PDB file of C-alpha atoms in Angstrom:
ATOM      1  CA  UNK R   1    -179.037 -26.044-206.979  1.00  0.00           C
ATOM      2  CA  UNK R   2    -176.919 -24.767-209.806  1.00  0.00           C
ATOM      3  CA  UNK R   3    -175.487 -22.990-206.866  1.00  0.00           C
ATOM      4  CA  UNK R   4    -174.735 -25.756-204.929  1.00  0.00           C
ATOM      5  CA  UNK R   5    -173.722 -27.487-207.169  1.00  0.00           C
ATOM      6  CA  UNK R   6    -170.846 -24.658-208.149  1.00  0.00           C
ATOM      7  CA  UNK R   7    -170.214 -24.689-204.688  1.00  0.00           C
ATOM      8  CA  UNK R   8    -169.093 -28.183-205.054  1.00  0.00           C
ATOM      9  CA  UNK R   9    -167.102 -28.380-207.884  1.00  0.00           C
ATOM     10  CA  UNK R  10    -165.469 -25.519-206.673  1.00  0.00           C
ATOM     11  CA  UNK R  11    -164.842 -26.986-203.086  1.00  0.00           C
ATOM     12  CA  UNK R  12    -163.292 -29.730-205.257  1.00  0.00           C
ATOM     13  CA  UNK R  13    -161.361 -28.249-207.680  1.00  0.00           C
ATOM     14  CA  UNK R  14    -159.768 -26.417-204.299  1.00  0.00           C
ATOM     15  CA  UNK R  15    -159.674 -29.902-202.968  1.00  0.00           C
ATOM     16  CA  UNK R  16    -157.234 -30.729-205.661  1.00  0.00           C
ATOM     17  CA  UNK R  17    -155.161 -27.849-205.783  1.00  0.00           C
ATOM     18  CA  UNK R  18    -154.442 -28.539-201.850  1.00  0.00           C
ATOM     19  CA  UNK R  19    -153.732 -32.336-202.615  1.00  0.00           C
ATOM     20  CA  UNK R  20    -151.203 -31.026-205.311  1.00  0.00           C
ATOM     21  CA  UNK R  21    -149.569 -28.563-202.919  1.00  0.00           C
ATOM     22  CA  UNK R  22    -148.908 -31.069-200.063  1.00  0.00           C
ATOM     23  CA  UNK R  23    -145.156 -30.685-198.997  1.00  0.00           C
ATOM     24  CA  UNK R  24    -142.604 -32.757-200.926  1.00  0.00           C
ATOM     25  CA  UNK R  25    -139.579 -34.643-198.551  1.00  0.00           C
ATOM     26  CA  UNK R  26    -136.949 -34.134-199.969  1.00  0.00           C
ATOM     27  CA  UNK R  27    -134.307 -36.663-199.577  1.00  0.00           C
ATOM     28  CA  UNK R  28    -132.155 -36.740-197.335  1.00  0.00           C
ATOM     29  CA  UNK R  29    -128.648 -36.517-198.616  1.00  0.00           C
ATOM     30  CA  UNK R  30    -125.928 -39.578-198.353  1.00  0.00           C
ATOM     31  CA  UNK R  31    -122.913 -39.280-196.213  1.00  0.00           C
ATOM     32  CA  UNK R  32    -119.876 -38.917-197.735  1.00  0.00           C
ATOM     33  CA  UNK R  33    -117.960 -41.882-196.642  1.00  0.00           C
ATOM     34  CA  UNK R  34    -115.113 -40.361-194.117  1.00  0.00           C
ATOM     35  CA  UNK R  35    -111.410 -41.709-193.913  1.00  0.00           C
ATOM     36  CA  UNK R  36    -108.997 -41.541-191.750  1.00  0.00           C
ATOM     37  CA  UNK R  37    -105.281 -41.486-193.050  1.00  0.00           C
ATOM     38  CA  UNK R  38    -102.265 -42.184-190.528  1.00  0.00           C
ATOM     39  CA  UNK R  39     -99.778 -40.052-191.632  1.00  0.00           C
ATOM     40  CA  UNK R  40     -96.516 -41.142-193.113  1.00  0.00           C
ATOM     41  CA  UNK R  41     -94.342 -40.146-189.861  1.00  0.00           C
ATOM     42  CA  UNK R  42     -97.067 -41.991-188.075  1.00  0.00           C
ATOM     43  CA  UNK R  43     -99.068 -40.449-185.633  1.00  0.00           C
ATOM     44  CA  UNK R  44    -103.311 -39.934-184.714  1.00  0.00           C
ATOM     45  CA  UNK R  45    -105.040 -40.523-187.973  1.00  0.00           C
ATOM     46  CA  UNK R  46    -106.562 -37.215-190.050  1.00  0.00           C
ATOM     47  CA  UNK R  47    -109.427 -36.644-192.134  1.00  0.00           C
ATOM     48  CA  UNK R  48    -108.474 -37.285-196.270  1.00  0.00           C
ATOM     49  CA  UNK R  49    -110.276 -37.444-199.181  1.00  0.00           C
ATOM     50  CA  UNK R  50    -110.689 -41.357-201.203  1.00  0.00           C
ATOM     51  CA  UNK R  51    -107.638 -41.203-203.102  1.00  0.00           C
ATOM     52  CA  UNK R  52    -105.730 -40.029-200.183  1.00  0.00           C
ATOM     53  CA  UNK R  53    -106.631 -43.413-198.661  1.00  0.00           C
ATOM     54  CA  UNK R  54    -105.889 -45.274-201.136  1.00  0.00           C
ATOM     55  CA  UNK R  55    -102.790 -43.632-201.412  1.00  0.00           C
ATOM     56  CA  UNK R  56    -101.668 -44.243-197.735  1.00  0.00           C
ATOM     57  CA  UNK R  57    -103.200 -48.038-197.471  1.00  0.00           C
ATOM     58  CA  UNK R  58    -100.893 -48.730-200.759  1.00  0.00           C
ATOM     59  CA  UNK R  59     -97.994 -46.959-198.264  1.00  0.00           C
ATOM     60  CA  UNK R  60     -98.885 -48.195-195.084  1.00  0.00           C
ATOM     61  CA  UNK R  61     -98.877 -52.286-196.651  1.00  0.00           C
ATOM     62  CA  UNK R  62     -95.393 -51.083-197.913  1.00  0.00           C
ATOM     63  CA  UNK R  63     -93.958 -50.431-195.074  1.00  0.00           C
ATOM     64  CA  UNK R  64     -95.711 -53.404-193.566  1.00  0.00           C
ATOM     65  CA  UNK R  65     -93.676 -55.112-195.891  1.00  0.00           C
ATOM     66  CA  UNK R  66     -90.421 -53.737-195.292  1.00  0.00           C
ATOM     67  CA  UNK R  67     -90.279 -54.334-191.394  1.00  0.00           C
ATOM     68  CA  UNK R  68     -91.483 -57.841-192.012  1.00  0.00           C
ATOM     69  CA  UNK R  69     -88.319 -58.119-194.399  1.00  0.00           C
ATOM     70  CA  UNK R  70     -86.144 -56.877-191.786  1.00  0.00           C
ATOM     71  CA  UNK R  71     -87.774 -59.034-188.957  1.00  0.00           C
ATOM     72  CA  UNK R  72     -86.628 -61.970-191.467  1.00  0.00           C
ATOM     73  CA  UNK R  73     -83.218 -60.934-191.470  1.00  0.00           C
ATOM     74  CA  UNK R  74     -82.934 -60.436-187.785  1.00  0.00           C
ATOM     75  CA  UNK R  75     -84.191 -63.273-186.666  1.00  0.00           C
ATOM     76  CA  UNK R  76     -81.732 -65.178-189.351  1.00  0.00           C
ATOM     77  CA  UNK R  77     -78.818 -63.250-187.848  1.00  0.00           C
ATOM     78  CA  UNK R  78     -79.265 -64.174-184.267  1.00  0.00           C
ATOM     79  CA  UNK R  79     -79.123 -67.701-185.346  1.00  0.00           C
ATOM     80  CA  UNK R  80     -76.582 -67.383-187.167  1.00  0.00           C
ATOM     81  CA  UNK R  81     -74.405 -65.358-184.486  1.00  0.00           C
ATOM     82  CA  UNK R  82     -74.126 -68.236-182.869  1.00  0.00           C
ATOM     83  CA  UNK R  83     -71.980 -70.308-184.889  1.00  0.00           C
ATOM     84  CA  UNK R  84     -68.701 -70.318-184.828  1.00  0.00           C
ATOM     85  CA  UNK R  85     -68.169 -69.537-188.537  1.00  0.00           C
ATOM     86  CA  UNK R  86     -71.225 -68.030-189.834  1.00  0.00           C
ATOM     87  CA  UNK R  87     -71.896 -67.850-193.397  1.00  0.00           C
ATOM     88  CA  UNK R  88     -74.362 -67.172-195.935  1.00  0.00           C
ATOM     89  CA  UNK R  89     -77.745 -68.815-195.665  1.00  0.00           C
ATOM     90  CA  UNK R  90     -80.531 -69.059-198.208  1.00  0.00           C
ATOM     91  CA  UNK R  91     -83.382 -67.173-196.045  1.00  0.00           C
ATOM     92  CA  UNK R  92     -80.071 -64.202-195.852  1.00  0.00           C
ATOM     93  CA  UNK R  93     -80.134 -64.791-199.540  1.00  0.00           C
ATOM     94  CA  UNK R  94     -84.117 -64.267-200.247  1.00  0.00           C
ATOM     95  CA  UNK R  95     -84.035 -61.034-197.812  1.00  0.00           C
ATOM     96  CA  UNK R  96     -81.024 -58.915-199.580  1.00  0.00           C
ATOM     97  CA  UNK R  97     -79.606 -57.761-202.891  1.00  0.00           C
ATOM     98  CA  UNK R  98     -76.957 -55.821-204.289  1.00  0.00           C
ATOM     99  CA  UNK R  99     -74.378 -54.027-201.974  1.00  0.00           C
ATOM    100  CA  UNK R 100     -76.360 -54.778-198.414  1.00  0.00           C
ATOM    101  CA  UNK R 101     -75.906 -58.276-199.985  1.00  0.00           C
ATOM    102  CA  UNK R 102     -71.893 -57.900-200.197  1.00  0.00           C
ATOM    103  CA  UNK R 103     -71.031 -56.630-197.494  1.00  0.00           C
ATOM    104  CA  UNK R 104     -72.819 -58.529-195.564  1.00  0.00           C
ATOM    105  CA  UNK R 105     -70.948 -61.821-196.901  1.00  0.00           C
ATOM    106  CA  UNK R 106     -67.809 -59.621-195.820  1.00  0.00           C
ATOM    107  CA  UNK R 107     -69.388 -59.176-192.325  1.00  0.00           C
ATOM    108  CA  UNK R 108     -70.060 -62.937-192.047  1.00  0.00           C
ATOM    109  CA  UNK R 109     -66.673 -64.066-192.557  1.00  0.00           C
ATOM    110  CA  UNK R 110     -64.648 -61.243-190.212  1.00  0.00           C
ATOM    111  CA  UNK R 111     -67.506 -62.514-187.602  1.00  0.00           C
ATOM    112  CA  UNK R 112     -65.775 -66.281-187.552  1.00  0.00           C
ATOM    113  CA  UNK R 113     -64.587 -66.485-184.019  1.00  0.00           C
ATOM    114  CA  UNK R 114     -66.435 -63.944-182.677  1.00  0.00           C
ATOM    115  CA  UNK R 115     -69.700 -65.932-182.069  1.00  0.00           C
ATOM    116  CA  UNK R 116     -72.168 -64.991-179.368  1.00  0.00           C
ATOM    117  CA  UNK R 117     -71.482 -66.798-176.312  1.00  0.00           C
ATOM    118  CA  UNK R 118     -74.461 -65.897-174.163  1.00  0.00           C
ATOM    119  CA  UNK R 119     -77.141 -63.205-174.029  1.00  0.00           C
ATOM    120  CA  UNK R 120     -79.813 -61.838-175.784  1.00  0.00           C
ATOM    121  CA  UNK R 121     -80.148 -59.269-178.796  1.00  0.00           C
ATOM    122  CA  UNK R 122     -83.406 -57.484-179.118  1.00  0.00           C
ATOM    123  CA  UNK R 123     -84.720 -55.682-181.447  1.00  0.00           C
ATOM    124  CA  UNK R 124     -85.480 -52.201-179.605  1.00  0.00           C
ATOM    125  CA  UNK R 125     -87.945 -50.692-182.047  1.00  0.00           C
ATOM    126  CA  UNK R 126     -88.294 -50.321-186.302  1.00  0.00           C
ATOM    127  CA  UNK R 127     -89.966 -46.854-187.515  1.00  0.00           C
ATOM    128  CA  UNK R 128     -90.385 -45.212-190.925  1.00  0.00           C
ATOM    129  CA  UNK R 129     -87.681 -43.909-193.209  1.00  0.00           C
ATOM    130  CA  UNK R 130     -88.812 -40.898-194.553  1.00  0.00           C
ATOM    131  CA  UNK R 131     -87.587 -38.976-197.367  1.00  0.00           C
ATOM    132  CA  UNK R 132     -84.031 -40.992-197.602  1.00  0.00           C
ATOM    133  CA  UNK R 133     -83.086 -43.711-200.916  1.00  0.00           C
ATOM    134  CA  UNK R 134     -79.905 -44.985-201.368  1.00  0.00           C
ATOM    135  CA  UNK R 135     -79.019 -47.848-203.864  1.00  0.00           C
ATOM    136  CA  UNK R 136     -82.660 -47.387-205.837  1.00  0.00           C
ATOM    137  CA  UNK R 137     -84.443 -47.786-202.677  1.00  0.00           C
ATOM    138  CA  UNK R 138     -88.489 -47.455-202.259  1.00  0.00           C
ATOM    139  CA  UNK R 139     -88.291 -47.549-198.988  1.00  0.00           C
ATOM    140  CA  UNK R 140     -86.684 -47.317-195.986  1.00  0.00           C
ATOM    141  CA  UNK R 141     -86.359 -48.403-192.214  1.00  0.00           C
ATOM    142  CA  UNK R 142     -84.857 -46.656-189.156  1.00  0.00           C
ATOM    143  CA  UNK R 143     -84.282 -49.287-186.782  1.00  0.00           C
ATOM    144  CA  UNK R 144     -82.360 -50.270-183.084  1.00  0.00           C
ATOM    145  CA  UNK R 145     -81.194 -53.399-182.192  1.00  0.00           C
ATOM    146  CA  UNK R 146     -79.280 -53.875-178.732  1.00  0.00           C
ATOM    147  CA  UNK R 147     -76.914 -56.541-177.737  1.00  0.00           C
ATOM    148  CA  UNK R 148     -75.651 -55.221-174.913  1.00  0.00           C
ATOM    149  CA  UNK R 149     -76.924 -57.938-173.059  1.00  0.00           C
ATOM    150  CA  UNK R 150     -75.179 -60.351-175.130  1.00  0.00           C
ATOM    151  CA  UNK R 151     -71.465 -61.464-174.320  1.00  0.00           C
ATOM    152  CA  UNK R 152     -69.286 -62.255-177.700  1.00  0.00           C
ATOM    153  CA  UNK R 153     -66.161 -64.826-178.323  1.00  0.00           C
ATOM    154  CA  UNK R 154     -62.842 -62.482-178.839  1.00  0.00           C
ATOM    155  CA  UNK R 155     -61.619 -63.585-181.872  1.00  0.00           C
ATOM    156  CA  UNK R 156     -57.933 -62.795-180.487  1.00  0.00           C
ATOM    157  CA  UNK R 157     -58.768 -64.637-176.974  1.00  0.00           C
ATOM    158  CA  UNK R 158     -58.923 -62.803-173.803  1.00  0.00           C
ATOM    159  CA  UNK R 159     -62.450 -62.190-172.112  1.00  0.00           C
ATOM    160  CA  UNK R 160     -65.752 -62.098-173.731  1.00  0.00           C
ATOM    161  CA  UNK R 161     -66.627 -59.167-175.846  1.00  0.00           C
ATOM    162  CA  UNK R 162     -69.814 -57.081-174.770  1.00  0.00           C
ATOM    163  CA  UNK R 163     -72.374 -56.168-177.533  1.00  0.00           C
ATOM    164  CA  UNK R 164     -73.423 -52.760-178.344  1.00  0.00           C
ATOM    165  CA  UNK R 165     -76.597 -51.076-178.886  1.00  0.00           C
ATOM    166  CA  UNK R 166     -76.677 -50.158-183.149  1.00  0.00           C
ATOM    167  CA  UNK R 167     -79.105 -47.826-185.091  1.00  0.00           C
ATOM    168  CA  UNK R 168     -79.256 -48.598-188.228  1.00  0.00           C
ATOM    169  CA  UNK R 169     -80.581 -46.938-191.611  1.00  0.00           C
ATOM    170  CA  UNK R 170     -82.077 -50.283-193.775  1.00  0.00           C
ATOM    171  CA  UNK R 171     -82.841 -49.670-197.297  1.00  0.00           C
ATOM    172  CA  UNK R 172     -85.136 -51.750-199.593  1.00  0.00           C
ATOM    173  CA  UNK R 173     -85.717 -52.267-202.995  1.00  0.00           C
ATOM    174  CA  UNK R 174     -87.250 -54.585-206.140  1.00  0.00           C
ATOM    175  CA  UNK R 175     -85.893 -56.770-208.474  1.00  0.00           C
ATOM    176  CA  UNK R 176     -86.325 -54.882-211.287  1.00  0.00           C
ATOM    177  CA  UNK R 177     -89.345 -52.735-209.867  1.00  0.00           C
ATOM    178  CA  UNK R 178     -90.852 -56.189-208.988  1.00  0.00           C
ATOM    179  CA  UNK R 179     -90.897 -59.566-206.606  1.00  0.00           C
ATOM    180  CA  UNK R 180     -90.357 -59.374-203.227  1.00  0.00           C
ATOM    181  CA  UNK R 181     -88.545 -56.266-201.051  1.00  0.00           C
ATOM    182  CA  UNK R 182     -85.385 -56.670-200.354  1.00  0.00           C
ATOM    183  CA  UNK R 183     -82.593 -55.099-198.191  1.00  0.00           C
ATOM    184  CA  UNK R 184     -80.082 -53.163-200.467  1.00  0.00           C
ATOM    185  CA  UNK R 185     -78.021 -51.045-198.650  1.00  0.00           C
ATOM    186  CA  UNK R 186     -77.671 -49.587-195.135  1.00  0.00           C
ATOM    187  CA  UNK R 187     -75.628 -47.648-192.554  1.00  0.00           C
ATOM    188  CA  UNK R 188     -75.374 -47.466-188.674  1.00  0.00           C
ATOM    189  CA  UNK R 189     -74.386 -46.054-186.268  1.00  0.00           C
ATOM    190  CA  UNK R 190     -73.472 -46.997-182.877  1.00  0.00           C
ATOM    191  CA  UNK R 191     -75.022 -46.215-179.898  1.00  0.00           C
ATOM    192  CA  UNK R 192     -75.456 -46.003-176.015  1.00  0.00           C
ATOM    193  CA  UNK R 193     -78.907 -46.581-175.620  1.00  0.00           C
ATOM    194  CA  UNK R 194     -81.921 -47.194-178.287  1.00  0.00           C
TER     195      UNK R 194
END
């Protein structure tokens, strides 16, 4: 009997070692989130890290705000340019500041007697303009508008004048770095088409 007890004890001891040596299941690693960032110039999203993703989100929001401001200006100018005596409106004041507002006020005076008689003007495209700054701007856009289907009164009399297509660079800033974006400067060139 002592031998059987010894065998039983050895068997029990052996089983306890086997149980203690059962394979340990390794925890499944948690995959890190995959971020996708659209390059500043646009295009297909690329993988990026969380810091780049946050910066990309802020940048995209800034460009979206800038485009919304320009579209407000465009809509108001489309309304104003059919007036024989256009003037600065509260909406134009809300979206402009600095040198651009001063230039716009002069332009509105020059537009008197040159109102739109017929046809439509089109905002053909709005694109991000990277790396350019004027008058303290924080963001810039490249915009193309097409008035070629519109006719305007000739301030000198005679036949109406046909509108033109214009490629613009528009620069936007915040007053003292806070508040809403406003157009503070621009430059333009007449083009054959957008």
